[in-house]
mmCIF file of C-alpha atoms (C1' of nucleotides) in Angstrom:
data_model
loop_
_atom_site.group_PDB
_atom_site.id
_atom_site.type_symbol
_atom_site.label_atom_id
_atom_site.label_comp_id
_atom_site.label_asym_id
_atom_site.label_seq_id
_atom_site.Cartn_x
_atom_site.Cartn_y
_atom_site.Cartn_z
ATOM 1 C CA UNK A 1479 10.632 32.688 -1.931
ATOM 2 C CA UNK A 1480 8.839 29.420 -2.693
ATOM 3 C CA UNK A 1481 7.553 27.379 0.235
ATOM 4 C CA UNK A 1482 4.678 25.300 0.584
ATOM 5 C CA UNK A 1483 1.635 27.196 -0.049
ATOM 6 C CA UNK A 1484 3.287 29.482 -3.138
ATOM 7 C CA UNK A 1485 4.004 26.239 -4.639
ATOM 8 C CA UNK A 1486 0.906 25.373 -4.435
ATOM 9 C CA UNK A 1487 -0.144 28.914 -5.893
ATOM 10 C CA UNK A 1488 2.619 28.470 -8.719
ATOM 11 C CA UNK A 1489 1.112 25.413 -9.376
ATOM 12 C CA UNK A 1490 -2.425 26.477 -10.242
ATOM 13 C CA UNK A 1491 -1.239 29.721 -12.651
ATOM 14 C CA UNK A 1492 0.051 26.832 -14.957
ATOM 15 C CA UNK A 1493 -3.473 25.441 -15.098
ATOM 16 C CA UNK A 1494 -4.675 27.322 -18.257
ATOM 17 C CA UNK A 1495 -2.394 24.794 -20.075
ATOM 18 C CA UNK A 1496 -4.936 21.883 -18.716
ATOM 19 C CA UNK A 1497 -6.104 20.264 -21.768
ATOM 20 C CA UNK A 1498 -3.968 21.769 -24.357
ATOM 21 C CA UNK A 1499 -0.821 20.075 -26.269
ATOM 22 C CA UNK A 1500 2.285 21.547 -26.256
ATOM 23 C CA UNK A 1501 3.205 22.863 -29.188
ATOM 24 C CA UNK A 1502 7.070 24.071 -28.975
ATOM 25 C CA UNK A 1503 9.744 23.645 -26.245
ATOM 26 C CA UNK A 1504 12.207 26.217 -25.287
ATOM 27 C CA UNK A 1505 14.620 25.144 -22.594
ATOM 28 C CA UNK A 1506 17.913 27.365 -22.355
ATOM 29 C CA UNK A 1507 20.663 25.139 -22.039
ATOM 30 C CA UNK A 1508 22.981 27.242 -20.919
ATOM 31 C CA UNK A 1509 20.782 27.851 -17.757
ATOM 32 C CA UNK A 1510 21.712 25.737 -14.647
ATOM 33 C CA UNK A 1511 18.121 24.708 -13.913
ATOM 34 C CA UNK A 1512 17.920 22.453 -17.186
ATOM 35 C CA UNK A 1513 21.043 20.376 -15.466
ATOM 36 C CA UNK A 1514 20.284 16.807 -16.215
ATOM 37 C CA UNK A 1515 18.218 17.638 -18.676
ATOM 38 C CA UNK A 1516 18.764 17.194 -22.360
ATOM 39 C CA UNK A 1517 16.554 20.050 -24.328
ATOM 40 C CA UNK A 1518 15.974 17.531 -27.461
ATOM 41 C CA UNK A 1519 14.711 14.606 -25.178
ATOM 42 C CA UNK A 1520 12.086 17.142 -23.703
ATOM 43 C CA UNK A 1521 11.389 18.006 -27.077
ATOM 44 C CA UNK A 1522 11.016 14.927 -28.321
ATOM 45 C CA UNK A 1523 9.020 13.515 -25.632
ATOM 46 C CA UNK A 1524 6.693 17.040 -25.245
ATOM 47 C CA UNK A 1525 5.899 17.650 -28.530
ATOM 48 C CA UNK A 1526 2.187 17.235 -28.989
ATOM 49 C CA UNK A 1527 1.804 15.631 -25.561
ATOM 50 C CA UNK A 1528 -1.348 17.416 -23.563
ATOM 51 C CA UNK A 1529 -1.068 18.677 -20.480
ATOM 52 C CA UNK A 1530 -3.328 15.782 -18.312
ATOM 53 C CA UNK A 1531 -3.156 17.191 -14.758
ATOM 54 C CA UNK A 1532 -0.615 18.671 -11.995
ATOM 55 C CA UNK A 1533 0.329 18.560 -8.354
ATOM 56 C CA UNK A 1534 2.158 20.069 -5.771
ATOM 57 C CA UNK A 1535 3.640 18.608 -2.584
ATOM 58 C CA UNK A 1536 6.192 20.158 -0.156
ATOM 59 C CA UNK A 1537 8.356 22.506 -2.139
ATOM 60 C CA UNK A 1538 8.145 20.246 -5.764
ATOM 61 C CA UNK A 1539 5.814 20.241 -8.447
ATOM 62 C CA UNK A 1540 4.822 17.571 -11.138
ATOM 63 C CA UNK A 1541 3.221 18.346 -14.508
ATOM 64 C CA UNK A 1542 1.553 14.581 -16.090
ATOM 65 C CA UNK A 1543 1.442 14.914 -19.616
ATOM 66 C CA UNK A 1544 -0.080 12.433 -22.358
ATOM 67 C CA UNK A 1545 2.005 9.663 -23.587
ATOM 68 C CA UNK A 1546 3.491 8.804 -19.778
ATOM 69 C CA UNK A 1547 5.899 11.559 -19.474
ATOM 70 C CA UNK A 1548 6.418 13.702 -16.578
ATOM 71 C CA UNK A 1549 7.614 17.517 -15.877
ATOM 72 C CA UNK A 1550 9.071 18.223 -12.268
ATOM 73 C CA UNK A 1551 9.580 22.018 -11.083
ATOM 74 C CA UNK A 1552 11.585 22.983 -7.889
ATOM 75 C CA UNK A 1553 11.193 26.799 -7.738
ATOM 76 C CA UNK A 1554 14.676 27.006 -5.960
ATOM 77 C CA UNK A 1555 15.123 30.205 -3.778
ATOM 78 C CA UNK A 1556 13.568 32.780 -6.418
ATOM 79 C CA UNK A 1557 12.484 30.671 -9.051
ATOM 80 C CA UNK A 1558 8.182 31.590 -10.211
ATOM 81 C CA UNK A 1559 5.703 29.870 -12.753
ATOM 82 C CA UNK A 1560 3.967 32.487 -15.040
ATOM 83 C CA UNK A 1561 1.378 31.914 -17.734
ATOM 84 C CA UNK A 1562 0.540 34.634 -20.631
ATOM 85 C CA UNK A 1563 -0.150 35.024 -24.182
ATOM 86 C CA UNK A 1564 1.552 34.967 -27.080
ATOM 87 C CA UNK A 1565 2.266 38.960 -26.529
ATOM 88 C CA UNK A 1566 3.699 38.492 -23.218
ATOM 89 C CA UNK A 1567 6.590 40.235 -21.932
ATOM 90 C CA UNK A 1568 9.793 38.049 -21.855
ATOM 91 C CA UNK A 1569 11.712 38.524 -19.015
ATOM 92 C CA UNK A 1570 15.638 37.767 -18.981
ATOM 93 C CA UNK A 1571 15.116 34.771 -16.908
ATOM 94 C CA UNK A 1572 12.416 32.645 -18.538
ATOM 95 C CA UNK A 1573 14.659 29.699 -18.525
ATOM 96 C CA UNK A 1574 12.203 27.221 -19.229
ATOM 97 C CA UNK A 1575 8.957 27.619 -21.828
ATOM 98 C CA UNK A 1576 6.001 25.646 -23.350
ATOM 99 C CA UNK A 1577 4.497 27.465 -25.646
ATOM 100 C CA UNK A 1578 0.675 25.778 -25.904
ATOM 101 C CA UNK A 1579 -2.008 25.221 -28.207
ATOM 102 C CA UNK A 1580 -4.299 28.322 -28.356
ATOM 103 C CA UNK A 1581 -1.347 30.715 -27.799
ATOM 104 C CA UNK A 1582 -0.942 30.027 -24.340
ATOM 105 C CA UNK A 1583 2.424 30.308 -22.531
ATOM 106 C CA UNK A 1584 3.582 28.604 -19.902
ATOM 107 C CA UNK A 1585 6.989 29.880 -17.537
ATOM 108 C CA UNK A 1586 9.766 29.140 -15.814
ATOM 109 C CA UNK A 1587 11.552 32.145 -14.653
ATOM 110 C CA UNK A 1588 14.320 32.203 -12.288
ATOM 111 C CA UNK A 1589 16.665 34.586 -11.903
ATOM 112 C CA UNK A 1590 19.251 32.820 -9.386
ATOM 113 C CA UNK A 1591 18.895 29.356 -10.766
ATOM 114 C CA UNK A 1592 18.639 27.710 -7.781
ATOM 115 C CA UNK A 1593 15.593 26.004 -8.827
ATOM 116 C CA UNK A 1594 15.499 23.414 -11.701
ATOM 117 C CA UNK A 1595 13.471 21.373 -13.924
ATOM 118 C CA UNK A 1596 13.000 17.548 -14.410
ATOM 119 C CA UNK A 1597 11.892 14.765 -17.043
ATOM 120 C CA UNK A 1598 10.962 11.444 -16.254
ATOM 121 C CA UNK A 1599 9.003 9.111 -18.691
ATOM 122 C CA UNK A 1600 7.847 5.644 -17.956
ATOM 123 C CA UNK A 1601 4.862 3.863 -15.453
ATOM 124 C CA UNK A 1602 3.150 5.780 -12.795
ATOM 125 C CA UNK A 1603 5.299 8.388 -10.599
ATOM 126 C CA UNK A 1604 8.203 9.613 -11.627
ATOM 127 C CA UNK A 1605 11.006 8.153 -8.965
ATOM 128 C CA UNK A 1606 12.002 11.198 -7.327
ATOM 129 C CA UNK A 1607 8.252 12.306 -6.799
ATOM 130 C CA UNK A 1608 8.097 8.932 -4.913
ATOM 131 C CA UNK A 1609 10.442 10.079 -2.457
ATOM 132 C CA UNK A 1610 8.878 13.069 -1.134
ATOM 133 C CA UNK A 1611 7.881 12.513 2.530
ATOM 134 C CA UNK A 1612 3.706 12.730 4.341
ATOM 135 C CA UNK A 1613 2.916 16.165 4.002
ATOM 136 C CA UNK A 1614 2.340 17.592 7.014
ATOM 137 C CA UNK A 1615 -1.228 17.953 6.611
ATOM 138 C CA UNK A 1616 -1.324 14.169 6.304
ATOM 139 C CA UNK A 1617 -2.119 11.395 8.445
ATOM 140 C CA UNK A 1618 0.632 9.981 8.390
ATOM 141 C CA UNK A 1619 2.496 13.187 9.716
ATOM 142 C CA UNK A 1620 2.584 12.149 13.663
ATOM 143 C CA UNK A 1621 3.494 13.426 17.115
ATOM 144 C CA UNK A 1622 5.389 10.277 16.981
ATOM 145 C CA UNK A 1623 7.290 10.859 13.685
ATOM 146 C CA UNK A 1624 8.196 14.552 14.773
ATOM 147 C CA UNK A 1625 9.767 13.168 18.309
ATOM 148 C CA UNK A 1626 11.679 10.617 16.992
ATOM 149 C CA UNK A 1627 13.048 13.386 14.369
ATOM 150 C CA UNK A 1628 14.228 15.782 16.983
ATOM 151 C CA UNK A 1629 15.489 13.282 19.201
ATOM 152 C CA UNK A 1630 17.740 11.822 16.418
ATOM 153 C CA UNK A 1631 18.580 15.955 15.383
ATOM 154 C CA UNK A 1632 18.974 16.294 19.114
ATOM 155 C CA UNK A 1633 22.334 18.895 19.157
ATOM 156 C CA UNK A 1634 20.748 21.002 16.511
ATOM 157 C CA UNK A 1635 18.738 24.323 16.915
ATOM 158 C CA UNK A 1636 15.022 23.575 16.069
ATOM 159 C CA UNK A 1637 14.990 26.279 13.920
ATOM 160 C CA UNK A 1638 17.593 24.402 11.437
ATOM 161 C CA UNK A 1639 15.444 21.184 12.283
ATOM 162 C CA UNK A 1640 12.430 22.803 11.132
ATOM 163 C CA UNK A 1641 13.857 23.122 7.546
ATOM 164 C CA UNK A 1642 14.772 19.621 7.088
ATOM 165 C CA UNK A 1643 12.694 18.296 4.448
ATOM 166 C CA UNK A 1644 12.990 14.471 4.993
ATOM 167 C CA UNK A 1645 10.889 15.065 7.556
ATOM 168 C CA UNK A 1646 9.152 19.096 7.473
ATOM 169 C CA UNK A 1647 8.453 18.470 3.280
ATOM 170 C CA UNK A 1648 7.251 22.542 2.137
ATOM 171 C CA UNK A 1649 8.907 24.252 5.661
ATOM 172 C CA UNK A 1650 10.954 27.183 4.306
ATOM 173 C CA UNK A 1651 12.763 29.867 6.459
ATOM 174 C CA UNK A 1652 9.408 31.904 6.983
ATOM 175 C CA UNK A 1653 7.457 29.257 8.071
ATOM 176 C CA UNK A 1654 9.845 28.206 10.176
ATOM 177 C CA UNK A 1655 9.660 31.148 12.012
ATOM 178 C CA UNK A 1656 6.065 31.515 11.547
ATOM 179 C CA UNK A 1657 5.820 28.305 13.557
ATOM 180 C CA UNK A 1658 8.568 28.721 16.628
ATOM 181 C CA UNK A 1659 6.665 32.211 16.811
ATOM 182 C CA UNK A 1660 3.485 31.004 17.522
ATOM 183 C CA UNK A 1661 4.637 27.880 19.501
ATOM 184 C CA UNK A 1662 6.248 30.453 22.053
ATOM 185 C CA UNK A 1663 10.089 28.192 21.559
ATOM 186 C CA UNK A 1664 12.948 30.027 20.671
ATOM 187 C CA UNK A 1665 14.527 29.108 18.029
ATOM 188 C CA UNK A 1666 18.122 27.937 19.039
ATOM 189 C CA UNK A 1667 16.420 25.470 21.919
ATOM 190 C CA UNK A 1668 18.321 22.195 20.814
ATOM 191 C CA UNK A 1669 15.683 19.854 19.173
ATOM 192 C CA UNK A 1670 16.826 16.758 22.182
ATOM 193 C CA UNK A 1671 15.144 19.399 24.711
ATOM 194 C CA UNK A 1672 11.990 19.028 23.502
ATOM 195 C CA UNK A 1673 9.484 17.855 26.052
ATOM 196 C CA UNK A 1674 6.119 15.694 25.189
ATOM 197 C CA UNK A 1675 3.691 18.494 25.803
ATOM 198 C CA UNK A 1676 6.550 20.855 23.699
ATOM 199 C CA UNK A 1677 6.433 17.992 20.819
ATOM 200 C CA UNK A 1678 2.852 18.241 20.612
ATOM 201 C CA UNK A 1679 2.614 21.658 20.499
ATOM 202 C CA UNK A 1680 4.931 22.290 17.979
ATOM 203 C CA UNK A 1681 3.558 19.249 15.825
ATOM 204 C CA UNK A 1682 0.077 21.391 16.209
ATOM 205 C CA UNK A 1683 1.363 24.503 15.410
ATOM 206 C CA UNK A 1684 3.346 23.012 12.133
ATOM 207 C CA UNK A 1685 -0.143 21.926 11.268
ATOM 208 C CA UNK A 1686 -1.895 25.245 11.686
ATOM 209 C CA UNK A 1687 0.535 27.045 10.035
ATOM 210 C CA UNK A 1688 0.704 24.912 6.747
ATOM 211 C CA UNK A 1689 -3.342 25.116 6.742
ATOM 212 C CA UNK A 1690 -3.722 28.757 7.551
ATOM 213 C CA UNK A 1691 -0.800 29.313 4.615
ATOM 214 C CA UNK A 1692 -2.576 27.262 2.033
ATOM 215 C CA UNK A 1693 -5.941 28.623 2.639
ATOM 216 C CA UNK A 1694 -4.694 32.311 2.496
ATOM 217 C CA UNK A 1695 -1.610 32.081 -0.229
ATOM 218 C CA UNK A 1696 -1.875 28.851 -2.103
ATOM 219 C CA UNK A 1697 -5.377 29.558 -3.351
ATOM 220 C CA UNK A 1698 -4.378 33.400 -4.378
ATOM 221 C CA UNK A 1699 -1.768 34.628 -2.945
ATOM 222 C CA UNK A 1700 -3.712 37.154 -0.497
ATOM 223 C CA UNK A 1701 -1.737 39.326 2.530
ATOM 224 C CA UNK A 1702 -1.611 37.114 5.221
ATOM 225 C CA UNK A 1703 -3.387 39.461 7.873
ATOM 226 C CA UNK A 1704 -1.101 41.387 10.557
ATOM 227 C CA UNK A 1705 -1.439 39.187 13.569
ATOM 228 C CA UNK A 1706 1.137 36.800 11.708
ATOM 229 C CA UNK A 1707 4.485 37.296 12.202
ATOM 230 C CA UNK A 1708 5.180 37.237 8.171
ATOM 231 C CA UNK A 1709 4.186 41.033 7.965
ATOM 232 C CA UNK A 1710 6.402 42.026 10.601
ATOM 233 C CA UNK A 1711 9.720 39.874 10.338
ATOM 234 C CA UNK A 1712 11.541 41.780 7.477
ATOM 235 C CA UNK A 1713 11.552 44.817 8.600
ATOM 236 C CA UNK A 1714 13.420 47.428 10.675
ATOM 237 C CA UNK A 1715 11.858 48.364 13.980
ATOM 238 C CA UNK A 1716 9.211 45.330 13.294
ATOM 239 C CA UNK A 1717 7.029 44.425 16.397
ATOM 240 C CA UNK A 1718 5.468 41.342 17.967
ATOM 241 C CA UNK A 1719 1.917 41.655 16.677
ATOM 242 C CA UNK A 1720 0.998 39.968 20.160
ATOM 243 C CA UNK A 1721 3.623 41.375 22.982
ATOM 244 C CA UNK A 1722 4.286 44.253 20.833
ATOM 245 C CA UNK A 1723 7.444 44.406 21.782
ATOM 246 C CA UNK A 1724 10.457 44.903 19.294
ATOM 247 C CA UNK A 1725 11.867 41.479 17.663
ATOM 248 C CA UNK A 1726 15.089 40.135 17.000
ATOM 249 C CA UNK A 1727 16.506 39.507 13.951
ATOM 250 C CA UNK A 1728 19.884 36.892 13.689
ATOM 251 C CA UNK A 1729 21.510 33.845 12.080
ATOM 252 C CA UNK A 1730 20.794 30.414 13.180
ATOM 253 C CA UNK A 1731 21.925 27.273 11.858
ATOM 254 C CA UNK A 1732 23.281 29.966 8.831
ATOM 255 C CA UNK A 1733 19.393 31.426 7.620
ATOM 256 C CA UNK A 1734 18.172 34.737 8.977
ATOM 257 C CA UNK A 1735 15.896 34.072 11.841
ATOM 258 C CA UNK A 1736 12.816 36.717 13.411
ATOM 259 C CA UNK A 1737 11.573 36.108 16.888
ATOM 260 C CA UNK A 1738 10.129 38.154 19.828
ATOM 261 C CA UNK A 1739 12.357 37.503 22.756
ATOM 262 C CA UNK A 1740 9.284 38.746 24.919
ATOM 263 C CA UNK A 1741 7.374 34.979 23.796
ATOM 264 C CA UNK A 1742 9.810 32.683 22.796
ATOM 265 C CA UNK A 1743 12.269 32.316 25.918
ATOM 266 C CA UNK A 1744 14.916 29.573 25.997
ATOM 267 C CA UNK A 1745 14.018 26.769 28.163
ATOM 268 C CA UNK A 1746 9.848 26.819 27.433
ATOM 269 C CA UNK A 1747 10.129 23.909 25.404
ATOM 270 C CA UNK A 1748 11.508 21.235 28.068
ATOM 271 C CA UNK A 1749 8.046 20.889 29.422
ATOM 272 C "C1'" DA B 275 30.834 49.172 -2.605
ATOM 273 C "C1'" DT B 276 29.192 45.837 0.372
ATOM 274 C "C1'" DT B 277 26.101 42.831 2.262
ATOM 275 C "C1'" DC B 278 21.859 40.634 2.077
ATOM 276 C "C1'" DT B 279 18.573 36.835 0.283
ATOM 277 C "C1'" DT B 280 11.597 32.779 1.673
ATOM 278 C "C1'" DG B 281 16.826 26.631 -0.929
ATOM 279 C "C1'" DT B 282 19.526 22.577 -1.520
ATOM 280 C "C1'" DT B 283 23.613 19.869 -1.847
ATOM 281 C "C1'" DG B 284 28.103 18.066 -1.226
ATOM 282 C "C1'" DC B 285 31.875 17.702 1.560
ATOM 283 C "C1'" DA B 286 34.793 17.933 5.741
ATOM 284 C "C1'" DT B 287 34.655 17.078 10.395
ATOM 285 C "C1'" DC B 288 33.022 15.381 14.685
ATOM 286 C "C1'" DA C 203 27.557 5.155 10.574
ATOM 287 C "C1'" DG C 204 25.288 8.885 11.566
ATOM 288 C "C1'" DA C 205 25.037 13.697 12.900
ATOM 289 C "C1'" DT C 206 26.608 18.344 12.304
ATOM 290 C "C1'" DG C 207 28.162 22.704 10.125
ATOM 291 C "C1'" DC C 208 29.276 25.336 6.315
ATOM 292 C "C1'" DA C 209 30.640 26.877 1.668
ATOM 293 C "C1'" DA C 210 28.989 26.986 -2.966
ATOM 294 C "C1'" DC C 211 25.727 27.783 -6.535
ATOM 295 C "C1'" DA C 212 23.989 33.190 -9.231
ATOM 296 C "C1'" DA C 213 22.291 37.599 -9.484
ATOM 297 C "C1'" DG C 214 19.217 41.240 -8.080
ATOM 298 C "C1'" DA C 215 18.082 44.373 -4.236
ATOM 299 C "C1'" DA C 216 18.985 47.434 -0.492
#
DNA sequence: ATTCTTGTTGCATC
DNA sequence: AGATGCAACAAGAA
C-alpha cells in the first residue's frame, strides 16, 4: 500500500513519540522484517535514547534518536506505523514495538513482511539513507535526468520504468498509473519512444502527482476527490472520470495496470 | 479452492 | 557490462 505520500502520513502518526525515551524494545525475531537486525543490539542501543526527530523520503523512513543511533522503516507492500496507549489492541502482526515514556506506543505492523526495519549507529546519515535518490519534488529532479533514464530503459514499458526507484524514489503501482493517466501515454509505450515535448510532460505530470498526493494523503490521509483515477482503478465496471468511458485493467511489466484506452493511445508519446 | 495484491531483490538470460 | 524479465518472499482478501 505504501507509496510516497502514506509514508509520509506513516511517518507523522509516530510523532507523539517526539521527545520521549524509549523505554522497552520488542522486536520479534522470528519475523522477516527484523532480518539484519539483532533484537539485543537495538536494545542496547534504544534503551533510554529519545526520540530527536524523523523523516520520510521516497518509500523509506528514518527515526534519529539520542546518542547517534538511527531507526529505518520500509513499509514493504502492506506494512503500517500505528501509535496508541498502553491499552491498545495488539494485532498479530506488530512485528516491531517501542514502548515510550508516558505510555505511549509506537508500531510496526505488517502482515506480509515485505517491509523491514533497520539500525545504524555512528556520524550523521545512516549509509543507506544516503543513497536514496532527489525526490521528485526536488531541484535536482530534471527533464534532463528523466530523458536520459528512459533512453537508457529504452525497450521497457514506461509503466515498469515509472517504478524504478533509482530514479522515480516514492512511485508505487498507483501512482504510476495515476501519472500515465493524466499524461494521456499508455502505459506499454517503450520508454526509448519518448519524444521531448512527451519527456516534459510526463516529468510535469510526475511532479503534480507527487504534490497533489502529499497535500491530500501525506498530511491526513483524506479521499483523494473523484476526478483522479485512484477512486476508479480497482474496481469492476470503473470509468474514466474524464472520457467516461470504461477502463482497462491488465499486467504490464508483471503489476496490475488501470488505464482508459479512450486517453492514453499508443503512439501519443513520440511527439 | 483459486487467484489476487499500492514492493523489492536476486538471478538467469539477452 | 548493462539491460531485461521473472520468480520468490508471506498471508489476508475476494
Amino acid at each position: 500500500m505504501p507509496e510516497l505520500a502514506e509514508v509520509e502520513y506513516f511517518r507523522r502518526r509516530w510523532d507523539v513519540g517526539l521527545g520521549r525515551k524509549v523505554s522497552a524494545v520488542h522486536l520479534n525475531a522470528k519475523a522477516r522484517i527484523g532480518r539484519g537486525v539483532a533484537p539485543a543490539t537495538l536494545t542496547k542501543a534504544l534503551a533510554g535514547a529519545k526520540l530527536v526527530e524523523s523523516f520520510a523520503a521516497a518509500k523509506q523512513m528514518a527515526f534519529r534518536f539520542s546518542g547517534g543511533s538511527w531507526l529505518g522503516v520500509h513499509l514493504g507492500m502492506t506494512g503500517r506505523l500505528e501509535a496508541g496507549d498502553a491499552d491498545r489492541e495488539p494485532t498479530p502482526y506488530d512485528h516491531f514495538k517501542l514502548l515510550m515514556t508516558g505510555g505511549k506506543e509506537l508500531v510496526f505492523v505488517d502482515p506480509r513482511q515485505f517491509g523491514r526495519v533497520q539500525f545504524w549507529q555512528g556520524e550523521g546519515v545512516p549509509p543507506w539513507w544516503e543513497k536514496i535518490p532527489p525526490a521528485i519534488l526536488s531541484p535536482e529532479f530534471t527533464v534532463g535526468v528523466v530523458e536520459v533514464f528512459l533512453r537508457r530503459r529504452a525497450r521497457t514499458a514506461i509503466k515498469p520504468v515509472l517504478l524504478m526507484q533509482e530514479r522515480f524514489p516514492g512511485i508505487g503501482n498507483w501512482m504510476a498509473d495515476e501519472v500515465l493517466w493524466r499524461a494521456g501515454f499508455h502505459p506499454q509505450a517503450k520508454a526509448g519512444s519518448f519524444g521531448p515535448k512527451s519527456v516534459r510532460k510526463l516529468h510535469a505530470t510526475l511532479r503534480e502527482v507527487c504534490a497533489e498526493a502529499m497535500d491530500v494523503i501525506g498530511k491526513d490521509w483524506s479521499d483523494p476527490p473523484d476526478t483522479w483515477l485512484f477512486n476508479h482503478r480497482w474496481k469492476d465496471g470503473g470509468r474514466c472520470p474524464r472520457s467516461k468511458k470504461p477502463l482497462v485493467r491488465e499486467d504490464v511489466g508483471g503489476r496490475t495496470t488501470c488505464w482508459s484506452p479512450e486517453r492514453q493511445v499508443l503512439g501519443a508519446e513520440r511527439r
